[in-house]
Coordinates of C-alpha atoms and ligand atoms in Angstrom, one line a residue:
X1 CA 80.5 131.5 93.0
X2 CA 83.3 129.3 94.3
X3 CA 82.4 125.7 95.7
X4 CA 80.6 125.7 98.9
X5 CA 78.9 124.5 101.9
X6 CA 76.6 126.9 103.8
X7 CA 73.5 126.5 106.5
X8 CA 70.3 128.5 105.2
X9 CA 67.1 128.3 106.6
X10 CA 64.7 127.2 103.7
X11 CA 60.9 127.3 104.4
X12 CA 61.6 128.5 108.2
X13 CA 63.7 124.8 108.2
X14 CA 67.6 124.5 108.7
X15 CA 69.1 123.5 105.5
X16 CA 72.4 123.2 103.9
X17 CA 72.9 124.6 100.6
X18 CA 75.7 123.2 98.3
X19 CA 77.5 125.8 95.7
X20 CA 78.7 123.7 92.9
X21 CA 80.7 123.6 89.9
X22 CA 79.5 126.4 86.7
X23 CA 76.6 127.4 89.4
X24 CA 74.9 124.5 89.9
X25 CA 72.9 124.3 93.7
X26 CA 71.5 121.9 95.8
X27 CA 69.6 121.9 99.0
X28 CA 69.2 119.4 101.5
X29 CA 66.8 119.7 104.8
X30 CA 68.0 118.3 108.2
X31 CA 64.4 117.2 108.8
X32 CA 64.0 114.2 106.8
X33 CA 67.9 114.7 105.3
X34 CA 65.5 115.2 102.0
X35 CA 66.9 117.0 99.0
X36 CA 64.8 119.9 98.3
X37 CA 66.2 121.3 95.6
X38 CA 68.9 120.8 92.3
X39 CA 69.3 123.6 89.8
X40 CA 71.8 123.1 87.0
X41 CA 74.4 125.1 85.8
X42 CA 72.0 126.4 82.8
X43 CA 69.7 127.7 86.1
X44 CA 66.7 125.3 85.8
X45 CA 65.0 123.5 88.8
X46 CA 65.2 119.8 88.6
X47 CA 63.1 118.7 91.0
X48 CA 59.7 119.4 91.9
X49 CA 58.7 120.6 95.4
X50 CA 55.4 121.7 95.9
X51 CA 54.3 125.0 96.9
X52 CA 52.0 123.4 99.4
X53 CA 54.3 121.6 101.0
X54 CA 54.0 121.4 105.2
X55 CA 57.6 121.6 106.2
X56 CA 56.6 121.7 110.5
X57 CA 57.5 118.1 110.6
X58 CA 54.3 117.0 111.4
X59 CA 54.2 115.5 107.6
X60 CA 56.5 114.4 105.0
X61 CA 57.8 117.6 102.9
X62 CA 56.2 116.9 99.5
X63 CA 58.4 117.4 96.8
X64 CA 62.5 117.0 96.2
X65 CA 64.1 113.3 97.5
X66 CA 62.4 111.6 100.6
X67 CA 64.2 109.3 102.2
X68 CA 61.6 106.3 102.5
X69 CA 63.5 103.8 105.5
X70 CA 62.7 101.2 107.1
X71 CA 59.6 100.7 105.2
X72 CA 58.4 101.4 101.5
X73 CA 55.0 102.9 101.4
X74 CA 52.9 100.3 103.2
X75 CA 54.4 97.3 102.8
X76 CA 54.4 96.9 106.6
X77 CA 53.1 97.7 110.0
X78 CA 54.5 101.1 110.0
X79 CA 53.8 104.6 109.4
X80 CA 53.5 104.9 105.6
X81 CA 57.2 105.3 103.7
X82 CA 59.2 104.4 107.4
X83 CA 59.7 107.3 109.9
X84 CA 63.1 109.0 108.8
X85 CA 61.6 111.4 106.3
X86 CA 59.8 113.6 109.2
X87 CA 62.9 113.1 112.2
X88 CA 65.7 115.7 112.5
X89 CA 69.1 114.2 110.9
X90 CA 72.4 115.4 112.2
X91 CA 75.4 116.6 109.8
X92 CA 78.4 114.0 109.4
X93 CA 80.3 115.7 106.8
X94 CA 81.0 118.4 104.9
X95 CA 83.1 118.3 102.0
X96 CA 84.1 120.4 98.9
X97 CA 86.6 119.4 96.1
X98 CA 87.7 121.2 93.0
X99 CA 84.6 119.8 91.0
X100 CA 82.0 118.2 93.5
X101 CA 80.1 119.5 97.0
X102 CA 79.2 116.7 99.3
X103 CA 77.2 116.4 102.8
X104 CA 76.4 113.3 104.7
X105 CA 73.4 113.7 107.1
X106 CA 73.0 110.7 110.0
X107 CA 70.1 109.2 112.3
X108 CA 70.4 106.5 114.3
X109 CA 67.4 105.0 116.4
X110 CA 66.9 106.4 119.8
X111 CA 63.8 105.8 122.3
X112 CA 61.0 106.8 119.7
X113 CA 62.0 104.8 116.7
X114 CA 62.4 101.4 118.9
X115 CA 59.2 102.1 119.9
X116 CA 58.1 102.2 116.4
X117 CA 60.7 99.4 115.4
X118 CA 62.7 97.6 117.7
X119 CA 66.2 97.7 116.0
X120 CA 69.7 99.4 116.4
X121 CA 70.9 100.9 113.0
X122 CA 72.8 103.8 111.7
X123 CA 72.0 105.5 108.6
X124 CA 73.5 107.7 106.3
X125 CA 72.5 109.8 103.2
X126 CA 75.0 111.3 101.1
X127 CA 74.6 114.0 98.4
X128 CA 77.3 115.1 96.0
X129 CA 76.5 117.2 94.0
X130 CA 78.7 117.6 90.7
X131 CA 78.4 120.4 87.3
X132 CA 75.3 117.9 85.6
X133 CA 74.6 115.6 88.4
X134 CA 73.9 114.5 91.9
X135 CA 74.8 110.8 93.4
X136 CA 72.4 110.0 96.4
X137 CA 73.8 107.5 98.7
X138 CA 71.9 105.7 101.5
X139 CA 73.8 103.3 103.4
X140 CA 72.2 101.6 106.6
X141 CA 74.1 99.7 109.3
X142 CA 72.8 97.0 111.2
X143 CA 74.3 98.4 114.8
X144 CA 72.3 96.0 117.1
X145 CA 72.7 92.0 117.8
X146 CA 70.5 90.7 116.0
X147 CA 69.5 90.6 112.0
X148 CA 67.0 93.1 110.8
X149 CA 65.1 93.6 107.8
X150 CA 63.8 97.1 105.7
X151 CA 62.4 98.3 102.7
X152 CA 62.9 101.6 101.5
X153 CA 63.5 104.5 98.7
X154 CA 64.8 107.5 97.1
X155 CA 61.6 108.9 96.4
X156 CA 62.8 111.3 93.9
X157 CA 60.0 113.8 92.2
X158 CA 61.7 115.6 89.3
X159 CA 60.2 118.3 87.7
X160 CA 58.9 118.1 84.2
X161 CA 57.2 121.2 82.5
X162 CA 54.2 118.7 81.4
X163 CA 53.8 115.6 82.2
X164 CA 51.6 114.7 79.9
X165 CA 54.7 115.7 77.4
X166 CA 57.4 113.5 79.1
X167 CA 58.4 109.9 78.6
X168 CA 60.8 107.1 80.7
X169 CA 62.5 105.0 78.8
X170 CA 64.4 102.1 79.9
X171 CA 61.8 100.0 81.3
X172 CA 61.2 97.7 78.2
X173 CA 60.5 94.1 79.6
X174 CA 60.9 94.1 83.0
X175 CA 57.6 93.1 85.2
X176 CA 55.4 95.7 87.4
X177 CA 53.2 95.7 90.5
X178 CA 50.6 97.5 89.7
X179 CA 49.5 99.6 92.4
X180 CA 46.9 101.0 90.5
X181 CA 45.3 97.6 89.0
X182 CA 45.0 95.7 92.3
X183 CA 48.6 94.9 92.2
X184 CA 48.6 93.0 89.3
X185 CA 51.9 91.6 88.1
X186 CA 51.9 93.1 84.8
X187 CA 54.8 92.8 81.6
X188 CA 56.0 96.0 80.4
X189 CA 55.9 96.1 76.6
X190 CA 56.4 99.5 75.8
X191 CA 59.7 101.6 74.9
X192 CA 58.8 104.4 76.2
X193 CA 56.3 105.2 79.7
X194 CA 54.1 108.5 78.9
X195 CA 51.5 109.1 81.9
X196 CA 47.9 109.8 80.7
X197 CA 46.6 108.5 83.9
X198 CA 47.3 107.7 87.4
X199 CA 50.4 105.5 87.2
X200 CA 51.7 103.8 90.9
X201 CA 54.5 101.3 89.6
X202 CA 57.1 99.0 91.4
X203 CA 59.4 97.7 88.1
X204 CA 60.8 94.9 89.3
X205 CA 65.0 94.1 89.0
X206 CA 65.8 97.1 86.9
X207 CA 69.3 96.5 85.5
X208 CA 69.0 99.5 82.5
X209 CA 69.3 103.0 83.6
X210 CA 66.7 105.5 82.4
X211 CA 66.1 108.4 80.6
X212 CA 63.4 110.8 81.1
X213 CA 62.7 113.0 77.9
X214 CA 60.8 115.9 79.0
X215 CA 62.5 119.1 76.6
X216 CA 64.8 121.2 78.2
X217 CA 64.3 118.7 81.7
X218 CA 65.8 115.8 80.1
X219 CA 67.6 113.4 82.5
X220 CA 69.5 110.4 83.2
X221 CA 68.4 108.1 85.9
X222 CA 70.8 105.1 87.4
X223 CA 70.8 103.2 90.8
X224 CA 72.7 100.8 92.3
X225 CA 72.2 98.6 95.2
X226 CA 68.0 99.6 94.7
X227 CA 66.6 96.8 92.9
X228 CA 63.6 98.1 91.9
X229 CA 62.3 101.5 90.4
X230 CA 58.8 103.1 91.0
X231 CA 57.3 105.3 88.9
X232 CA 54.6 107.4 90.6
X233 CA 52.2 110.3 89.7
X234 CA 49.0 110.3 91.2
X235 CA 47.3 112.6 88.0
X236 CA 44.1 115.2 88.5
X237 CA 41.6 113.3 90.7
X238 CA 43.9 111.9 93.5
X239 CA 46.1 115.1 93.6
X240 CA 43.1 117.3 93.9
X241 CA 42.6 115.3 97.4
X242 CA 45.8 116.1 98.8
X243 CA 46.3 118.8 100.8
X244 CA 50.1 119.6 100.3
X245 CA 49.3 119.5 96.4
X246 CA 48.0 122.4 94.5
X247 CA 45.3 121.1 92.0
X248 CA 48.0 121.5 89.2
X249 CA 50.8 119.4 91.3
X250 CA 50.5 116.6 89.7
X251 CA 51.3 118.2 86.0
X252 CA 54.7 119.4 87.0
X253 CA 56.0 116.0 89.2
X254 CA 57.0 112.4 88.1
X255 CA 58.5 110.2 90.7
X256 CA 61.1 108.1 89.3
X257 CA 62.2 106.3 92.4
X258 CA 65.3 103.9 93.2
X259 CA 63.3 101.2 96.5
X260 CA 64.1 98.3 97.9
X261 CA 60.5 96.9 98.1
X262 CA 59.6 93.7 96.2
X263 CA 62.1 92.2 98.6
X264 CA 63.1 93.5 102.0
X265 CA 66.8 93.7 102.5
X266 CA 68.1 91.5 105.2
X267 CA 71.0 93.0 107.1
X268 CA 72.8 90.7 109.7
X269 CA 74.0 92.3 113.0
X270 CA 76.9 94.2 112.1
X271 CA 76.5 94.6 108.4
X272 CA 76.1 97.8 106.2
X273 CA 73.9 97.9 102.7
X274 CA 74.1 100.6 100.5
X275 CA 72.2 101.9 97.3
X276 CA 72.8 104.6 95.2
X277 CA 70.6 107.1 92.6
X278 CA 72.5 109.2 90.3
X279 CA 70.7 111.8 88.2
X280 CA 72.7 113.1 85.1
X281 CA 71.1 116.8 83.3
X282 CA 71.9 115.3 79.8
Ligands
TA6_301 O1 56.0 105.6 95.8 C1 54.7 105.8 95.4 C2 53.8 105.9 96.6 O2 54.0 104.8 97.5 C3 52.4 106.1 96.1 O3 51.6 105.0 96.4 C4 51.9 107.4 96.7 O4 51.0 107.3 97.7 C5 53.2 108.1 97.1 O5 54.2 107.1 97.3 C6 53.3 109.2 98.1 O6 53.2 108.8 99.4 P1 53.1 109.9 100.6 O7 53.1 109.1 101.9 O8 54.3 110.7 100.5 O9 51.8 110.6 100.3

């Protein structure tokens, strides 16, 4: 198949779907602009989207790459993880090269989302999608008066066979809130991250990419701009109380995600931030 843009509907939702080089595919939803979907050229699903997931816009699509803006998780007054990932973007660009697809999806605030949060901005997701990889890039612009300031993610759940069989490297050192442990500032002193248990984690200043080993899922994991990385997988008895999660979810998901959330980002009037996750199939 030749490179290419096209609309589907996905789930009963408007989507584009990007053709790439050697038959790689990605999907991205208008509602939430949240990637739902990366397959490689070798034909296996990257990311993990659940087969419960509600995709009416009344909650956040569970699965693929929410975009978490202005807030991460709760770290604020409001709703959890911001309000772009369940609002209708609009498409900015479509673009195919020789070797890359890309789309940028928009939202800016309107009536609703002052209500929420009383700031102009602008804000863009980008997606290109290459043979082995995909570059994720959200930049925000400050389009009001006045300084605001956000947190926020790419709250990326890849797909690993077992999770209980994976393991992150690249997180040697560097200090963790510990969602799980009362948000304990804890050290981290292993080489490698396997889950055994429910893991909630906001690494702190990540400078090292990292690599999730997880067999024929293996993958490269880089941001830029995104200080900090959280690593997220709720395991059996948290995941058997979600509704969008069959009671095997949680087996099949790790989020590795690139946030902006020990520290808000503080954009003067004007200004535009960016950050960046790039997966690699390695
Ligand atoms: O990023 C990790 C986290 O904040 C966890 O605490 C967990 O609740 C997860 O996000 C999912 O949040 P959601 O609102 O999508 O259910």
């Amino acid at each position: 198949m030749t490179i290419s843009i096209e609309t589907i509907e996905f789930h009963g939702i408007e989507a584009l779907r990007l053709n790439g080089p050697r038959g790689a595919s990605a999907i991205i939803s208008k509602l939430g602009a949240q990637v739902l979907s990366w397959q490689t050229p070798d034909g296996r699903e990257r990311l993990f989207l659940s087969d419960k997931a509600v995709f009416d816009g009344s909650v956040a699509i569970r699965g693929g790459i929410p975009v978490c803006f202005p807030q991460f998780a709760g770290l604020g007054e409001l709703p959890k993880h911001g309000f772009v990932r369940t609002r209708p973007w609009r498409v900015a660009t479509e673009r195919c090269g020789e070797d890359y697809a890309l789309v940028t999806l928009e939202i800016e605030d309107d009536e609703a989302t002052r209500a929420l949060w009383p700031h102009a901005f602008h804000t863009e997701l980008t997606l290109m999608l290459e043979a082995d990889r995909i570059d994720l890039e959200l930049c925000v612009t400050n389009t009001g008066g006045s300084p605001f300031a956000f947190t926020g993610a790419l709250h990326t759940y890849l797909r690993v066979t077992q999770v209980e069989d994976a393991a992150l490297e690249g997180l040697y050192g560097y200090d963790y809130r510990d969602a799980i442990a009362d948000n304990r500032i804890v050290r981290e002193t292993g080489t490698e991250l396997v889950v055994d248990a429910p893991l909630d984690r906001v690494y702190h200043d990540v400078r090292r990419p990292q690599l999730l080993k997880a067999g024929n899922l293996s993958l490269g994991i880089q941001s830029q701009g995104f200080p900090d990385v959280v690593v997220w997988n709720p395991w059996v008895e948290a995941c058997a109380g979600m509704v969008d999660m069959s009671p095997d979810g949680w087996r099949h998901m790790l989020c590795v995600e690139a946030a902006a959330a020990r520290q808000p980002v503080s954009l003067p009037a004007g200004e535009e931030w960016y950050g960046r996750q790039t997966l690699v199939a390695v």
